Amino acid sequence: MNNVEAVRATLYEAMKSDDRTLILGEDVGARGNVFLITKDFINEFGPERVIDTPIAEASIVGIAVGMAMEGLRPIAEIQFADFIYPSYNQIVGEAAKIRYRSNGEYTCPLVIRTPYGGGVRGALSHSVSVEALFYHVPGLKIVAPAFPADVKGLLNASIDDPDPVLFLEHKKTYRLIKGEVPNGHYTIPLGKANVLKEGTQLSVVSYGLYVHWALEAAQQLQQDGISVEVIDLRSIRPMDKTTILQSVEKTRKLLIVHEDNKFGGIGAEISAMVAEEALFNLDAPIRRLCGPDVPAMGYAMPLEEAFMSSPSEMADAMREMVKF
């Protein structure tokens, strides 16, 4: 099963098992989503539970917030992460604050799914990474799985969660990444990272598509006798600080790789956290390998390649860090 099949299977099982669950978004009904994730759902579950909406993202999330507060389990889809900006106030100003502002009287069990990231020639309006834009917001969880089994376990956990979750799906991994997915309902706790490869000379922290490339680079270096530990965050917020700090304590060096812009990105928070809590365990400056500080990823292949990192670039950065 690949990542997009894991999303579809998990949504289907959630719809099948709980009548309170419903899906709303642009083209999720008759067309079945632009990636055909919800294809034929409307025939089985009906238009009251698979709701085609106008092109109005603020409305999609705003209506979903009301549904969640009144006991339903809405899964709102933003067709591409680049379109999420009109719903920013509904996510940040409303959904994330409901439990706090109502003193716990209301919760907001809402999942907002959206594909993000580049590498598919999506150009300026279909390549953005939005995690840092929402990362600063207490009350909102952010999940970015990389493997099909994690997609299912984390999406189930997100649907079960009593508070809003932004579920980010890297679209280049949709059909590229395949793996075994357990049958039946299971969850993976939000906020628990996964050590994909153990190592002793360098810790690499990443998430989403870049996890796969970091793992590829680390495995290449293994042939040269360089031992790199690769950590998949899986959940960006809450973040598994314990796993990061334990790894840094062992390897004494830290490289953070992510596709989003470097300035103000997730890597900046990880860097600050490790500097505050594990500075004297480090044998080298923390390094971040991230997107350049430009407004968007270009359509032209050279521009897209210039924006995105690659396994070879990651391998070079890893070698430099280990040699330091």
Short mmCIF file of N, CA, C and O in Angstrom, two decimals, residues 60-110:
data_model
loop_
_atom_site.label_atom_id
_atom_site.label_comp_id
_atom_site.label_asym_id
_atom_site.label_seq_id
_atom_site.Cartn_x
_atom_site.Cartn_y
_atom_site.Cartn_z
N ILE A 60 -15.18 26.19 4.68
CA ILE A 60 -14.98 24.76 4.94
C ILE A 60 -14.58 24.54 6.39
O ILE A 60 -15.17 23.72 7.12
N VAL A 61 -13.57 25.26 6.84
CA VAL A 61 -13.07 25.06 8.20
C VAL A 61 -14.06 25.64 9.22
O VAL A 61 -14.30 25.04 10.28
N GLY A 62 -14.64 26.77 8.92
CA GLY A 62 -15.58 27.38 9.86
C GLY A 62 -16.78 26.48 10.13
O GLY A 62 -17.19 26.30 11.29
N ILE A 63 -17.33 25.91 9.06
CA ILE A 63 -18.47 24.99 9.23
C ILE A 63 -18.02 23.74 9.99
O ILE A 63 -18.73 23.23 10.87
N ALA A 64 -16.82 23.25 9.68
CA ALA A 64 -16.32 22.06 10.36
C ALA A 64 -16.11 22.32 11.85
O ALA A 64 -16.34 21.43 12.68
N VAL A 65 -15.68 23.51 12.21
CA VAL A 65 -15.52 23.85 13.62
C VAL A 65 -16.86 23.75 14.34
O VAL A 65 -16.97 23.17 15.44
N GLY A 66 -17.91 24.30 13.73
CA GLY A 66 -19.23 24.21 14.34
C GLY A 66 -19.71 22.78 14.48
O GLY A 66 -20.29 22.39 15.50
N MET A 67 -19.46 21.98 13.45
CA MET A 67 -19.84 20.56 13.51
C MET A 67 -19.13 19.85 14.67
O MET A 67 -19.74 19.08 15.42
N ALA A 68 -17.82 20.13 14.80
CA ALA A 68 -17.03 19.47 15.84
C ALA A 68 -17.52 19.87 17.23
O ALA A 68 -17.61 19.03 18.14
N MET A 69 -17.84 21.12 17.39
CA MET A 69 -18.29 21.60 18.71
C MET A 69 -19.63 20.98 19.09
O MET A 69 -19.94 20.88 20.29
N GLU A 70 -20.40 20.55 18.11
CA GLU A 70 -21.73 19.99 18.39
C GLU A 70 -21.74 18.47 18.35
O GLU A 70 -22.79 17.86 18.25
N GLY A 71 -20.54 17.85 18.38
CA GLY A 71 -20.50 16.40 18.57
C GLY A 71 -20.17 15.56 17.37
O GLY A 71 -20.07 14.34 17.49
N LEU A 72 -20.04 16.16 16.20
CA LEU A 72 -19.65 15.39 15.02
C LEU A 72 -18.13 15.26 14.96
O LEU A 72 -17.41 15.86 15.76
N ARG A 73 -17.65 14.46 14.01
CA ARG A 73 -16.22 14.23 13.82
C ARG A 73 -15.85 14.61 12.39
O ARG A 73 -15.56 13.76 11.55
N PRO A 74 -15.85 15.91 12.09
CA PRO A 74 -15.58 16.33 10.71
C PRO A 74 -14.11 16.18 10.32
O PRO A 74 -13.21 16.39 11.14
N ILE A 75 -13.90 15.79 9.08
CA ILE A 75 -12.56 15.77 8.47
C ILE A 75 -12.63 16.75 7.30
O ILE A 75 -13.24 16.45 6.27
N ALA A 76 -12.05 17.90 7.50
CA ALA A 76 -12.09 18.95 6.49
C ALA A 76 -10.86 18.84 5.59
O ALA A 76 -9.75 18.65 6.08
N GLU A 77 -11.09 18.93 4.30
CA GLU A 77 -9.97 18.84 3.36
C GLU A 77 -9.72 20.20 2.73
O GLU A 77 -10.63 20.83 2.17
N ILE A 78 -8.47 20.63 2.81
CA ILE A 78 -8.00 21.77 2.03
C ILE A 78 -7.27 21.18 0.83
O ILE A 78 -6.29 20.45 1.00
N GLN A 79 -7.76 21.46 -0.36
CA GLN A 79 -7.33 20.72 -1.55
C GLN A 79 -5.82 20.70 -1.74
O GLN A 79 -5.23 19.68 -2.09
N PHE A 80 -5.18 21.83 -1.53
CA PHE A 80 -3.73 21.94 -1.50
C PHE A 80 -3.39 22.91 -0.36
O PHE A 80 -4.11 23.88 -0.14
N ALA A 81 -2.28 22.67 0.30
CA ALA A 81 -1.91 23.52 1.44
C ALA A 81 -1.79 24.98 1.05
O ALA A 81 -2.02 25.87 1.88
N ASP A 82 -1.46 25.22 -0.19
CA ASP A 82 -1.34 26.60 -0.67
C ASP A 82 -2.65 27.37 -0.55
O ASP A 82 -2.65 28.60 -0.57
N PHE A 83 -3.77 26.65 -0.44
CA PHE A 83 -5.08 27.31 -0.39
C PHE A 83 -5.56 27.52 1.05
O PHE A 83 -6.69 27.95 1.27
N ILE A 84 -4.73 27.20 2.03
CA ILE A 84 -5.20 27.18 3.42
C ILE A 84 -5.29 28.58 4.03
O ILE A 84 -5.96 28.78 5.04
N TYR A 85 -4.64 29.55 3.40
CA TYR A 85 -4.55 30.89 4.01
C TYR A 85 -5.91 31.52 4.32
O TYR A 85 -6.07 32.13 5.38
N PRO A 86 -6.93 31.41 3.46
CA PRO A 86 -8.22 32.03 3.82
C PRO A 86 -8.84 31.44 5.08
O PRO A 86 -9.68 32.09 5.71
N SER A 87 -8.43 30.22 5.45
CA SER A 87 -9.02 29.60 6.64
C SER A 87 -8.14 29.79 7.88
O SER A 87 -8.42 29.19 8.92
N TYR A 88 -7.15 30.64 7.78
CA TYR A 88 -6.20 30.81 8.89
C TYR A 88 -6.92 31.24 10.18
O TYR A 88 -6.66 30.71 11.26
N ASN A 89 -7.83 32.18 10.07
CA ASN A 89 -8.51 32.64 11.28
C ASN A 89 -9.39 31.56 11.88
O ASN A 89 -9.46 31.43 13.12
N GLN A 90 -10.03 30.77 11.03
CA GLN A 90 -10.89 29.69 11.57
C GLN A 90 -10.04 28.63 12.29
O GLN A 90 -10.48 28.04 13.27
N ILE A 91 -8.82 28.39 11.79
CA ILE A 91 -7.96 27.39 12.42
C ILE A 91 -7.30 27.96 13.68
O ILE A 91 -7.35 27.35 14.75
N VAL A 92 -6.70 29.12 13.54
CA VAL A 92 -5.89 29.69 14.63
C VAL A 92 -6.77 30.47 15.62
O VAL A 92 -6.61 30.33 16.84
N GLY A 93 -7.66 31.29 15.08
CA GLY A 93 -8.46 32.16 15.95
C GLY A 93 -9.64 31.45 16.59
O GLY A 93 -10.17 31.92 17.61
N GLU A 94 -10.08 30.34 15.98
CA GLU A 94 -11.25 29.64 16.52
C GLU A 94 -10.91 28.23 17.00
O GLU A 94 -10.92 27.97 18.20
N ALA A 95 -10.61 27.33 16.08
CA ALA A 95 -10.46 25.91 16.45
C ALA A 95 -9.43 25.70 17.55
O ALA A 95 -9.68 24.97 18.52
N ALA A 96 -8.28 26.32 17.42
CA ALA A 96 -7.20 26.08 18.38
C ALA A 96 -7.50 26.62 19.77
O ALA A 96 -6.90 26.19 20.75
N LYS A 97 -8.44 27.55 19.87
CA LYS A 97 -8.70 28.22 21.15
C LYS A 97 -9.95 27.74 21.86
O LYS A 97 -10.24 28.17 22.99
N ILE A 98 -10.73 26.88 21.23
CA ILE A 98 -12.06 26.56 21.76
C ILE A 98 -12.00 25.95 23.16
O ILE A 98 -12.73 26.34 24.07
N ARG A 99 -11.14 24.95 23.36
CA ARG A 99 -11.06 24.33 24.69
C ARG A 99 -10.67 25.37 25.74
O ARG A 99 -11.26 25.43 26.83
N TYR A 100 -9.70 26.22 25.42
CA TYR A 100 -9.19 27.20 26.39
C TYR A 100 -10.24 28.29 26.67
O TYR A 100 -10.50 28.62 27.83
N ARG A 101 -10.83 28.81 25.62
CA ARG A 101 -11.75 29.94 25.80
C ARG A 101 -13.07 29.50 26.45
O ARG A 101 -13.78 30.33 27.03
N SER A 102 -13.42 28.21 26.34
CA SER A 102 -14.66 27.73 26.97
C SER A 102 -14.39 27.06 28.31
O SER A 102 -15.29 26.44 28.88
N ASN A 103 -13.15 27.19 28.78
CA ASN A 103 -12.77 26.58 30.06
C ASN A 103 -13.06 25.09 30.08
O ASN A 103 -13.50 24.53 31.08
N GLY A 104 -12.85 24.45 28.92
CA GLY A 104 -13.04 23.02 28.81
C GLY A 104 -14.46 22.57 28.56
O GLY A 104 -14.73 21.38 28.44
N GLU A 105 -15.39 23.51 28.45
CA GLU A 105 -16.78 23.12 28.21
C GLU A 105 -16.96 22.55 26.81
O GLU A 105 -17.78 21.67 26.59
N TYR A 106 -16.20 23.11 25.85
CA TYR A 106 -16.26 22.62 24.47
C TYR A 106 -14.88 22.13 24.04
O TYR A 106 -13.86 22.67 24.47
N THR A 107 -14.88 21.12 23.19
CA THR A 107 -13.67 20.72 22.49
C THR A 107 -13.94 20.83 20.99
O THR A 107 -15.07 21.11 20.57
N CYS A 108 -12.91 20.57 20.21
CA CYS A 108 -13.07 20.70 18.76
C CYS A 108 -12.36 19.52 18.09
O CYS A 108 -11.23 19.65 17.60
N PRO A 109 -13.02 18.35 18.05
CA PRO A 109 -12.41 17.17 17.44
C PRO A 109 -12.43 17.24 15.92
O PRO A 109 -13.20 16.56 15.25
N LEU A 110 -11.57 18.04 15.40
CA LEU A 110 -11.54 18.35 13.96
C LEU A 110 -10.20 17.96 13.37
O LEU A 110 -9.14 18.27 13.93
#
